[in-house]
């Protein structure tokens, strides 16, 4: 129940709430509720907005040149935080660029019991298939872009008895010891035209990689015109 007299645009008084509870005045419409929700979202965003949240060390150094004493204190605090973040990132274990071989005997240690903050991408493959050879090549490329994600490959029938060859390549994405996403076949990406960008985009959707892509990769289409 809203407090009386707080002055918000969409707030109700205690008396209005009592009348609404007793059915004397109608409940708020879906449109009113939506408007209030949007207004609250905007107010929360403005209230929590931090202009320095995503600035790097270089940007903060530039602002320090013209800062007064109070601004300098705030900026130096952010600068120290950014440097600590960089040091922490550098201390994290790097897994790439590499496509690590995975045996079933190592599955528990390498996948199920992996650190809880680690994403593990496993390629279930049949090495004789051209599609799997392409996937191995593309995963190796992606692993070089995202070295803090572990990329691995395992013979499909070793991991899952009688796993059909036609489902290869299959990608399993593990996080916290559980499968959070799976992609079956190149058709899950862009078929024979699949690129490393296609894989990066799909993996970013399940947060397995921290991509800067904000939309699927665009590809040129060629029109064949008869002369």
JSON list of N, CA and C in Angstrom, two decimals, residues 144-211:
[
{"chain": "A", "resi": 144, "resn": "UNK", "atom": "N", "xyz": [40.70, -18.99, -29.77]},
{"chain": "A", "resi": 144, "resn": "UNK", "atom": "CA", "xyz": [41.71, -17.93, -29.72]},
{"chain": "A", "resi": 144, "resn": "UNK", "atom": "C", "xyz": [41.11, -16.59, -29.37]},
{"chain": "A", "resi": 145, "resn": "UNK", "atom": "N", "xyz": [39.82, -16.42, -29.63]},
{"chain": "A", "resi": 145, "resn": "UNK", "atom": "CA", "xyz": [39.15, -15.17, -29.30]},
{"chain": "A", "resi": 145, "resn": "UNK", "atom": "C", "xyz": [38.72, -15.13, -27.84]},
{"chain": "A", "resi": 146, "resn": "UNK", "atom": "N", "xyz": [38.40, -16.31, -27.30]},
{"chain": "A", "resi": 146, "resn": "UNK", "atom": "CA", "xyz": [37.85, -16.39, -25.95]},
{"chain": "A", "resi": 146, "resn": "UNK", "atom": "C", "xyz": [38.64, -17.42, -25.14]},
{"chain": "A", "resi": 147, "resn": "UNK", "atom": "N", "xyz": [39.77, -16.97, -24.64]},
{"chain": "A", "resi": 147, "resn": "UNK", "atom": "CA", "xyz": [40.72, -17.90, -24.03]},
{"chain": "A", "resi": 147, "resn": "UNK", "atom": "C", "xyz": [40.31, -18.35, -22.64]},
{"chain": "A", "resi": 148, "resn": "UNK", "atom": "N", "xyz": [39.29, -17.72, -22.06]},
{"chain": "A", "resi": 148, "resn": "UNK", "atom": "CA", "xyz": [38.85, -18.11, -20.73]},
{"chain": "A", "resi": 148, "resn": "UNK", "atom": "C", "xyz": [37.69, -19.11, -20.77]},
{"chain": "A", "resi": 149, "resn": "UNK", "atom": "N", "xyz": [37.29, -19.51, -21.97]},
{"chain": "A", "resi": 149, "resn": "UNK", "atom": "CA", "xyz": [36.32, -20.59, -22.16]},
{"chain": "A", "resi": 149, "resn": "UNK", "atom": "C", "xyz": [37.11, -21.82, -22.61]},
{"chain": "A", "resi": 150, "resn": "UNK", "atom": "N", "xyz": [36.77, -22.98, -22.06]},
{"chain": "A", "resi": 150, "resn": "UNK", "atom": "CA", "xyz": [37.49, -24.20, -22.43]},
{"chain": "A", "resi": 150, "resn": "UNK", "atom": "C", "xyz": [36.77, -24.90, -23.59]},
{"chain": "A", "resi": 151, "resn": "UNK", "atom": "N", "xyz": [37.48, -25.10, -24.68]},
{"chain": "A", "resi": 151, "resn": "UNK", "atom": "CA", "xyz": [36.94, -25.80, -25.85]},
{"chain": "A", "resi": 151, "resn": "UNK", "atom": "C", "xyz": [37.58, -27.19, -25.92]},
{"chain": "A", "resi": 152, "resn": "UNK", "atom": "N", "xyz": [36.73, -28.22, -26.09]},
{"chain": "A", "resi": 152, "resn": "UNK", "atom": "CA", "xyz": [37.21, -29.59, -26.09]},
{"chain": "A", "resi": 152, "resn": "UNK", "atom": "C", "xyz": [36.52, -30.39, -27.19]},
{"chain": "A", "resi": 153, "resn": "UNK", "atom": "N", "xyz": [37.11, -31.53, -27.54]},
{"chain": "A", "resi": 153, "resn": "UNK", "atom": "CA", "xyz": [36.47, -32.43, -28.50]},
{"chain": "A", "resi": 153, "resn": "UNK", "atom": "C", "xyz": [36.57, -33.85, -27.98]},
{"chain": "A", "resi": 154, "resn": "UNK", "atom": "N", "xyz": [35.53, -34.63, -28.28]},
{"chain": "A", "resi": 154, "resn": "UNK", "atom": "CA", "xyz": [35.47, -36.02, -27.84]},
{"chain": "A", "resi": 154, "resn": "UNK", "atom": "C", "xyz": [34.78, -36.85, -28.91]},
{"chain": "A", "resi": 155, "resn": "UNK", "atom": "N", "xyz": [35.28, -38.04, -29.14]},
{"chain": "A", "resi": 155, "resn": "UNK", "atom": "CA", "xyz": [34.63, -38.94, -30.10]},
{"chain": "A", "resi": 155, "resn": "UNK", "atom": "C", "xyz": [33.21, -39.20, -29.62]},
{"chain": "A", "resi": 156, "resn": "UNK", "atom": "N", "xyz": [32.25, -38.96, -30.49]},
{"chain": "A", "resi": 156, "resn": "UNK", "atom": "CA", "xyz": [30.84, -39.00, -30.10]},
{"chain": "A", "resi": 156, "resn": "UNK", "atom": "C", "xyz": [30.44, -40.34, -29.50]},
{"chain": "A", "resi": 157, "resn": "UNK", "atom": "N", "xyz": [30.85, -41.44, -30.14]},
{"chain": "A", "resi": 157, "resn": "UNK", "atom": "CA", "xyz": [30.42, -42.76, -29.66]},
{"chain": "A", "resi": 157, "resn": "UNK", "atom": "C", "xyz": [31.15, -43.18, -28.39]},
{"chain": "A", "resi": 158, "resn": "UNK", "atom": "N", "xyz": [32.24, -42.49, -28.04]},
{"chain": "A", "resi": 158, "resn": "UNK", "atom": "CA", "xyz": [32.87, -42.74, -26.75]},
{"chain": "A", "resi": 158, "resn": "UNK", "atom": "C", "xyz": [32.07, -42.07, -25.64]},
{"chain": "A", "resi": 159, "resn": "UNK", "atom": "N", "xyz": [31.57, -40.88, -25.94]},
{"chain": "A", "resi": 159, "resn": "UNK", "atom": "CA", "xyz": [30.80, -40.13, -24.95]},
{"chain": "A", "resi": 159, "resn": "UNK", "atom": "C", "xyz": [29.40, -40.70, -24.78]},
{"chain": "A", "resi": 160, "resn": "UNK", "atom": "N", "xyz": [28.77, -41.05, -25.90]},
{"chain": "A", "resi": 160, "resn": "UNK", "atom": "CA", "xyz": [27.39, -41.56, -25.88]},
{"chain": "A", "resi": 160, "resn": "UNK", "atom": "C", "xyz": [27.34, -42.79, -26.79]},
{"chain": "A", "resi": 161, "resn": "UNK", "atom": "N", "xyz": [27.13, -43.94, -26.21]},
{"chain": "A", "resi": 161, "resn": "UNK", "atom": "CA", "xyz": [27.14, -45.18, -26.97]},
{"chain": "A", "resi": 161, "resn": "UNK", "atom": "C", "xyz": [26.12, -45.13, -28.11]},
{"chain": "A", "resi": 162, "resn": "UNK", "atom": "N", "xyz": [26.56, -45.55, -29.29]},
{"chain": "A", "resi": 162, "resn": "UNK", "atom": "CA", "xyz": [25.70, -45.61, -30.48]},
{"chain": "A", "resi": 162, "resn": "UNK", "atom": "C", "xyz": [25.17, -44.23, -30.91]},
{"chain": "A", "resi": 163, "resn": "UNK", "atom": "N", "xyz": [25.89, -43.17, -30.59]},
{"chain": "A", "resi": 163, "resn": "UNK", "atom": "CA", "xyz": [25.45, -41.85, -31.01]},
{"chain": "A", "resi": 163, "resn": "UNK", "atom": "C", "xyz": [25.51, -41.77, -32.53]},
{"chain": "A", "resi": 164, "resn": "UNK", "atom": "N", "xyz": [24.42, -41.38, -33.21]},
{"chain": "A", "resi": 164, "resn": "UNK", "atom": "CA", "xyz": [24.37, -41.40, -34.67]},
{"chain": "A", "resi": 164, "resn": "UNK", "atom": "C", "xyz": [25.37, -40.44, -35.33]},
{"chain": "A", "resi": 165, "resn": "UNK", "atom": "N", "xyz": [26.07, -40.93, -36.33]},
{"chain": "A", "resi": 165, "resn": "UNK", "atom": "CA", "xyz": [27.03, -40.09, -37.05]},
{"chain": "A", "resi": 165, "resn": "UNK", "atom": "C", "xyz": [26.36, -38.87, -37.67]},
{"chain": "A", "resi": 166, "resn": "UNK", "atom": "N", "xyz": [25.10, -39.03, -38.10]},
{"chain": "A", "resi": 166, "resn": "UNK", "atom": "CA", "xyz": [24.44, -37.92, -38.79]},
{"chain": "A", "resi": 166, "resn": "UNK", "atom": "C", "xyz": [24.16, -36.74, -37.86]},
{"chain": "A", "resi": 167, "resn": "UNK", "atom": "N", "xyz": [24.26, -36.95, -36.55]},
{"chain": "A", "resi": 167, "resn": "UNK", "atom": "CA", "xyz": [24.07, -35.85, -35.61]},
{"chain": "A", "resi": 167, "resn": "UNK", "atom": "C", "xyz": [25.37, -35.10, -35.31]},
{"chain": "A", "resi": 168, "resn": "UNK", "atom": "N", "xyz": [26.45, -35.58, -35.89]},
{"chain": "A", "resi": 168, "resn": "UNK", "atom": "CA", "xyz": [27.74, -34.92, -35.70]},
{"chain": "A", "resi": 168, "resn": "UNK", "atom": "C", "xyz": [27.97, -33.90, -36.83]},
{"chain": "A", "resi": 169, "resn": "UNK", "atom": "N", "xyz": [28.53, -32.77, -36.49]},
{"chain": "A", "resi": 169, "resn": "UNK", "atom": "CA", "xyz": [29.03, -32.36, -35.18]},
{"chain": "A", "resi": 169, "resn": "UNK", "atom": "C", "xyz": [27.92, -31.92, -34.23]},
{"chain": "A", "resi": 170, "resn": "UNK", "atom": "N", "xyz": [28.10, -32.22, -32.95]},
{"chain": "A", "resi": 170, "resn": "UNK", "atom": "CA", "xyz": [27.21, -31.74, -31.90]},
{"chain": "A", "resi": 170, "resn": "UNK", "atom": "C", "xyz": [28.04, -30.97, -30.89]},
{"chain": "A", "resi": 171, "resn": "UNK", "atom": "N", "xyz": [27.55, -29.81, -30.50]},
{"chain": "A", "resi": 171, "resn": "UNK", "atom": "CA", "xyz": [28.22, -29.03, -29.46]},
{"chain": "A", "resi": 171, "resn": "UNK", "atom": "C", "xyz": [27.40, -29.07, -28.18]},
{"chain": "A", "resi": 172, "resn": "UNK", "atom": "N", "xyz": [28.05, -29.41, -27.08]},
{"chain": "A", "resi": 172, "resn": "UNK", "atom": "CA", "xyz": [27.43, -29.36, -25.76]},
{"chain": "A", "resi": 172, "resn": "UNK", "atom": "C", "xyz": [28.11, -28.24, -24.96]},
{"chain": "A", "resi": 173, "resn": "UNK", "atom": "N", "xyz": [27.30, -27.38, -24.36]},
{"chain": "A", "resi": 173, "resn": "UNK", "atom": "CA", "xyz": [27.84, -26.30, -23.55]},
{"chain": "A", "resi": 173, "resn": "UNK", "atom": "C", "xyz": [27.54, -26.60, -22.08]},
{"chain": "A", "resi": 174, "resn": "UNK", "atom": "N", "xyz": [28.60, -26.75, -21.30]},
{"chain": "A", "resi": 174, "resn": "UNK", "atom": "CA", "xyz": [28.47, -27.05, -19.87]},
{"chain": "A", "resi": 174, "resn": "UNK", "atom": "C", "xyz": [28.81, -25.81, -19.04]},
{"chain": "A", "resi": 175, "resn": "UNK", "atom": "N", "xyz": [28.07, -25.68, -17.94]},
{"chain": "A", "resi": 175, "resn": "UNK", "atom": "CA", "xyz": [28.37, -24.63, -16.96]},
{"chain": "A", "resi": 175, "resn": "UNK", "atom": "C", "xyz": [27.91, -25.14, -15.60]},
{"chain": "A", "resi": 176, "resn": "UNK", "atom": "N", "xyz": [28.80, -25.10, -14.64]},
{"chain": "A", "resi": 176, "resn": "UNK", "atom": "CA", "xyz": [28.45, -25.61, -13.31]},
{"chain": "A", "resi": 176, "resn": "UNK", "atom": "C", "xyz": [28.19, -27.09, -13.31]},
{"chain": "A", "resi": 177, "resn": "UNK", "atom": "N", "xyz": [28.83, -27.83, -14.24]},
{"chain": "A", "resi": 177, "resn": "UNK", "atom": "CA", "xyz": [28.68, -29.27, -14.28]},
{"chain": "A", "resi": 177, "resn": "UNK", "atom": "C", "xyz": [27.42, -29.76, -14.98]},
{"chain": "A", "resi": 178, "resn": "UNK", "atom": "N", "xyz": [26.66, -28.84, -15.58]},
{"chain": "A", "resi": 178, "resn": "UNK", "atom": "CA", "xyz": [25.41, -29.21, -16.24]},
{"chain": "A", "resi": 178, "resn": "UNK", "atom": "C", "xyz": [25.38, -28.69, -17.68]},
{"chain": "A", "resi": 179, "resn": "UNK", "atom": "N", "xyz": [24.65, -29.40, -18.54]},
{"chain": "A", "resi": 179, "resn": "UNK", "atom": "CA", "xyz": [24.47, -28.94, -19.92]},
{"chain": "A", "resi": 179, "resn": "UNK", "atom": "C", "xyz": [23.48, -27.78, -19.92]},
{"chain": "A", "resi": 180, "resn": "UNK", "atom": "N", "xyz": [23.91, -26.64, -20.45]},
{"chain": "A", "resi": 180, "resn": "UNK", "atom": "CA", "xyz": [23.02, -25.48, -20.51]},
{"chain": "A", "resi": 180, "resn": "UNK", "atom": "C", "xyz": [22.55, -25.21, -21.95]},
{"chain": "A", "resi": 181, "resn": "UNK", "atom": "N", "xyz": [23.22, -25.82, -22.94]},
{"chain": "A", "resi": 181, "resn": "UNK", "atom": "CA", "xyz": [22.80, -25.63, -24.33]},
{"chain": "A", "resi": 181, "resn": "UNK", "atom": "C", "xyz": [23.43, -26.73, -25.17]},
{"chain": "A", "resi": 182, "resn": "UNK", "atom": "N", "xyz": [22.72, -27.11, -26.25]},
{"chain": "A", "resi": 182, "resn": "UNK", "atom": "CA", "xyz": [23.30, -28.05, -27.21]},
{"chain": "A", "resi": 182, "resn": "UNK", "atom": "C", "xyz": [22.92, -27.63, -28.63]},
{"chain": "A", "resi": 183, "resn": "UNK", "atom": "N", "xyz": [23.86, -27.85, -29.54]},
{"chain": "A", "resi": 183, "resn": "UNK", "atom": "CA", "xyz": [23.66, -27.52, -30.95]},
{"chain": "A", "resi": 183, "resn": "UNK", "atom": "C", "xyz": [23.98, -28.78, -31.75]},
{"chain": "A", "resi": 184, "resn": "UNK", "atom": "N", "xyz": [22.99, -29.26, -32.49]},
{"chain": "A", "resi": 184, "resn": "UNK", "atom": "CA", "xyz": [23.14, -30.52, -33.22]},
{"chain": "A", "resi": 184, "resn": "UNK", "atom": "C", "xyz": [23.29, -30.25, -34.71]},
{"chain": "A", "resi": 185, "resn": "UNK", "atom": "N", "xyz": [24.45, -30.63, -35.25]},
{"chain": "A", "resi": 185, "resn": "UNK", "atom": "CA", "xyz": [24.69, -30.48, -36.69]},
{"chain": "A", "resi": 185, "resn": "UNK", "atom": "C", "xyz": [25.06, -29.06, -37.07]},
{"chain": "A", "resi": 186, "resn": "UNK", "atom": "N", "xyz": [25.67, -28.92, -38.25]},
{"chain": "A", "resi": 186, "resn": "UNK", "atom": "CA", "xyz": [25.98, -27.58, -38.75]},
{"chain": "A", "resi": 186, "resn": "UNK", "atom": "C", "xyz": [24.72, -26.78, -39.03]},
{"chain": "A", "resi": 187, "resn": "UNK", "atom": "N", "xyz": [23.59, -27.49, -39.19]},
{"chain": "A", "resi": 187, "resn": "UNK", "atom": "CA", "xyz": [22.32, -26.81, -39.45]},
{"chain": "A", "resi": 187, "resn": "UNK", "atom": "C", "xyz": [21.93, -25.90, -38.29]},
{"chain": "A", "resi": 188, "resn": "UNK", "atom": "N", "xyz": [22.48, -26.16, -37.11]},
{"chain": "A", "resi": 188, "resn": "UNK", "atom": "CA", "xyz": [22.19, -25.29, -35.96]},
{"chain": "A", "resi": 188, "resn": "UNK", "atom": "C", "xyz": [22.86, -23.93, -36.11]},
{"chain": "A", "resi": 189, "resn": "UNK", "atom": "N", "xyz": [23.77, -23.82, -37.07]},
{"chain": "A", "resi": 189, "resn": "UNK", "atom": "CA", "xyz": [24.48, -22.58, -37.32]},
{"chain": "A", "resi": 189, "resn": "UNK", "atom": "C", "xyz": [24.10, -22.06, -38.72]},
{"chain": "A", "resi": 190, "resn": "UNK", "atom": "N", "xyz": [24.92, -22.32, -39.72]},
{"chain": "A", "resi": 190, "resn": "UNK", "atom": "CA", "xyz": [24.58, -21.88, -41.07]},
{"chain": "A", "resi": 190, "resn": "UNK", "atom": "C", "xyz": [24.99, -22.93, -42.09]},
{"chain": "A", "resi": 191, "resn": "UNK", "atom": "N", "xyz": [24.82, -24.20, -41.71]},
{"chain": "A", "resi": 191, "resn": "UNK", "atom": "CA", "xyz": [25.13, -25.28, -42.63]},
{"chain": "A", "resi": 191, "resn": "UNK", "atom": "C", "xyz": [26.58, -25.27, -43.08]},
{"chain": "A", "resi": 192, "resn": "UNK", "atom": "N", "xyz": [26.79, -25.57, -44.34]},
{"chain": "A", "resi": 192, "resn": "UNK", "atom": "CA", "xyz": [28.15, -25.63, -44.89]},
{"chain": "A", "resi": 192, "resn": "UNK", "atom": "C", "xyz": [28.81, -24.26, -44.94]},
{"chain": "A", "resi": 193, "resn": "UNK", "atom": "N", "xyz": [28.01, -23.20, -44.80]},
{"chain": "A", "resi": 193, "resn": "UNK", "atom": "CA", "xyz": [28.55, -21.83, -44.85]},
{"chain": "A", "resi": 193, "resn": "UNK", "atom": "C", "xyz": [28.91, -21.31, -43.45]},
{"chain": "A", "resi": 194, "resn": "UNK", "atom": "N", "xyz": [28.84, -22.18, -42.46]},
{"chain": "A", "resi": 194, "resn": "UNK", "atom": "CA", "xyz": [29.12, -21.76, -41.08]},
{"chain": "A", "resi": 194, "resn": "UNK", "atom": "C", "xyz": [30.52, -21.17, -40.94]},
{"chain": "A", "resi": 195, "resn": "UNK", "atom": "N", "xyz": [30.60, -20.07, -40.21]},
{"chain": "A", "resi": 195, "resn": "UNK", "atom": "CA", "xyz": [31.88, -19.41, -39.95]},
{"chain": "A", "resi": 195, "resn": "UNK", "atom": "C", "xyz": [32.12, -19.34, -38.44]},
{"chain": "A", "resi": 196, "resn": "UNK", "atom": "N", "xyz": [33.32, -18.92, -38.07]},
{"chain": "A", "resi": 196, "resn": "UNK", "atom": "CA", "xyz": [33.63, -18.75, -36.65]},
{"chain": "A", "resi": 196, "resn": "UNK", "atom": "C", "xyz": [32.72, -17.69, -36.02]},
{"chain": "A", "resi": 197, "resn": "UNK", "atom": "N", "xyz": [32.32, -16.69, -36.81]},
{"chain": "A", "resi": 197, "resn": "UNK", "atom": "CA", "xyz": [31.40, -15.67, -36.30]},
{"chain": "A", "resi": 197, "resn": "UNK", "atom": "C", "xyz": [30.04, -16.27, -35.95]},
{"chain": "A", "resi": 198, "resn": "UNK", "atom": "N", "xyz": [29.57, -17.21, -36.76]},
{"chain": "A", "resi": 198, "resn": "UNK", "atom": "CA", "xyz": [28.29, -17.87, -36.48]},
{"chain": "A", "resi": 198, "resn": "UNK", "atom": "C", "xyz": [28.35, -18.60, -35.14]},
{"chain": "A", "resi": 199, "resn": "UNK", "atom": "N", "xyz": [29.46, -19.28, -34.91]},
{"chain": "A", "resi": 199, "resn": "UNK", "atom": "CA", "xyz": [29.61, -20.03, -33.66]},
{"chain": "A", "resi": 199, "resn": "UNK", "atom": "C", "xyz": [29.73, -19.07, -32.49]},
{"chain": "A", "resi": 200, "resn": "UNK", "atom": "N", "xyz": [30.51, -18.01, -32.66]},
{"chain": "A", "resi": 200, "resn": "UNK", "atom": "CA", "xyz": [30.64, -17.01, -31.60]},
{"chain": "A", "resi": 200, "resn": "UNK", "atom": "C", "xyz": [29.27, -16.45, -31.22]},
{"chain": "A", "resi": 201, "resn": "UNK", "atom": "N", "xyz": [28.46, -16.13, -32.22]},
{"chain": "A", "resi": 201, "resn": "UNK", "atom": "CA", "xyz": [27.15, -15.55, -31.95]},
{"chain": "A", "resi": 201, "resn": "UNK", "atom": "C", "xyz": [26.28, -16.50, -31.15]},
{"chain": "A", "resi": 202, "resn": "UNK", "atom": "N", "xyz": [26.20, -17.76, -31.56]},
{"chain": "A", "resi": 202, "resn": "UNK", "atom": "CA", "xyz": [25.36, -18.73, -30.86]},
{"chain": "A", "resi": 202, "resn": "UNK", "atom": "C", "xyz": [25.86, -18.96, -29.43]},
{"chain": "A", "resi": 203, "resn": "UNK", "atom": "N", "xyz": [27.16, -19.07, -29.27]},
{"chain": "A", "resi": 203, "resn": "UNK", "atom": "CA", "xyz": [27.71, -19.29, -27.93]},
{"chain": "A", "resi": 203, "resn": "UNK", "atom": "C", "xyz": [27.51, -18.08, -27.02]},
{"chain": "A", "resi": 204, "resn": "UNK", "atom": "N", "xyz": [27.46, -16.90, -27.61]},
{"chain": "A", "resi": 204, "resn": "UNK", "atom": "CA", "xyz": [27.22, -15.70, -26.80]},
{"chain": "A", "resi": 204, "resn": "UNK", "atom": "C", "xyz": [25.80, -15.69, -26.24]},
{"chain": "A", "resi": 205, "resn": "UNK", "atom": "N", "xyz": [24.87, -16.31, -26.95]},
{"chain": "A", "resi": 205, "resn": "UNK", "atom": "CA", "xyz": [23.48, -16.31, -26.50]},
{"chain": "A", "resi": 205, "resn": "UNK", "atom": "C", "xyz": [23.29, -17.10, -25.21]},
{"chain": "A", "resi": 206, "resn": "UNK", "atom": "N", "xyz": [24.15, -18.09, -24.99]},
{"chain": "A", "resi": 206, "resn": "UNK", "atom": "CA", "xyz": [24.07, -18.86, -23.74]},
{"chain": "A", "resi": 206, "resn": "UNK", "atom": "C", "xyz": [25.17, -18.46, -22.78]},
{"chain": "A", "resi": 207, "resn": "UNK", "atom": "N", "xyz": [25.84, -17.33, -23.08]},
{"chain": "A", "resi": 207, "resn": "UNK", "atom": "CA", "xyz": [26.85, -16.71, -22.22]},
{"chain": "A", "resi": 207, "resn": "UNK", "atom": "C", "xyz": [28.13, -17.53, -22.08]},
{"chain": "A", "resi": 208, "resn": "UNK", "atom": "N", "xyz": [28.35, -18.46, -23.02]},
{"chain": "A", "resi": 208, "resn": "UNK", "atom": "CA", "xyz": [29.58, -19.25, -22.98]},
{"chain": "A", "resi": 208, "resn": "UNK", "atom": "C", "xyz": [30.78, -18.42, -23.37]},
{"chain": "A", "resi": 209, "resn": "UNK", "atom": "N", "xyz": [30.56, -17.35, -24.14]},
{"chain": "A", "resi": 209, "resn": "UNK", "atom": "CA", "xyz": [31.62, -16.41, -24.50]},
{"chain": "A", "resi": 209, "resn": "UNK", "atom": "C", "xyz": [31.09, -14.99, -24.31]},
{"chain": "A", "resi": 210, "resn": "UNK", "atom": "N", "xyz": [31.99, -14.07, -24.00]},
{"chain": "A", "resi": 210, "resn": "UNK", "atom": "CA", "xyz": [31.60, -12.67, -23.80]},
{"chain": "A", "resi": 210, "resn": "UNK", "atom": "C", "xyz": [31.88, -11.90, -25.08]},
{"chain": "A", "resi": 211, "resn": "UNK", "atom": "N", "xyz": [30.98, -12.06, -26.03]},
{"chain": "A", "resi": 211, "resn": "UNK", "atom": "CA", "xyz": [31.15, -11.45, -27.34]},
{"chain": "A", "resi": 211, "resn": "UNK", "atom": "C", "xyz": [30.68, -10.01, -27.34]}
]
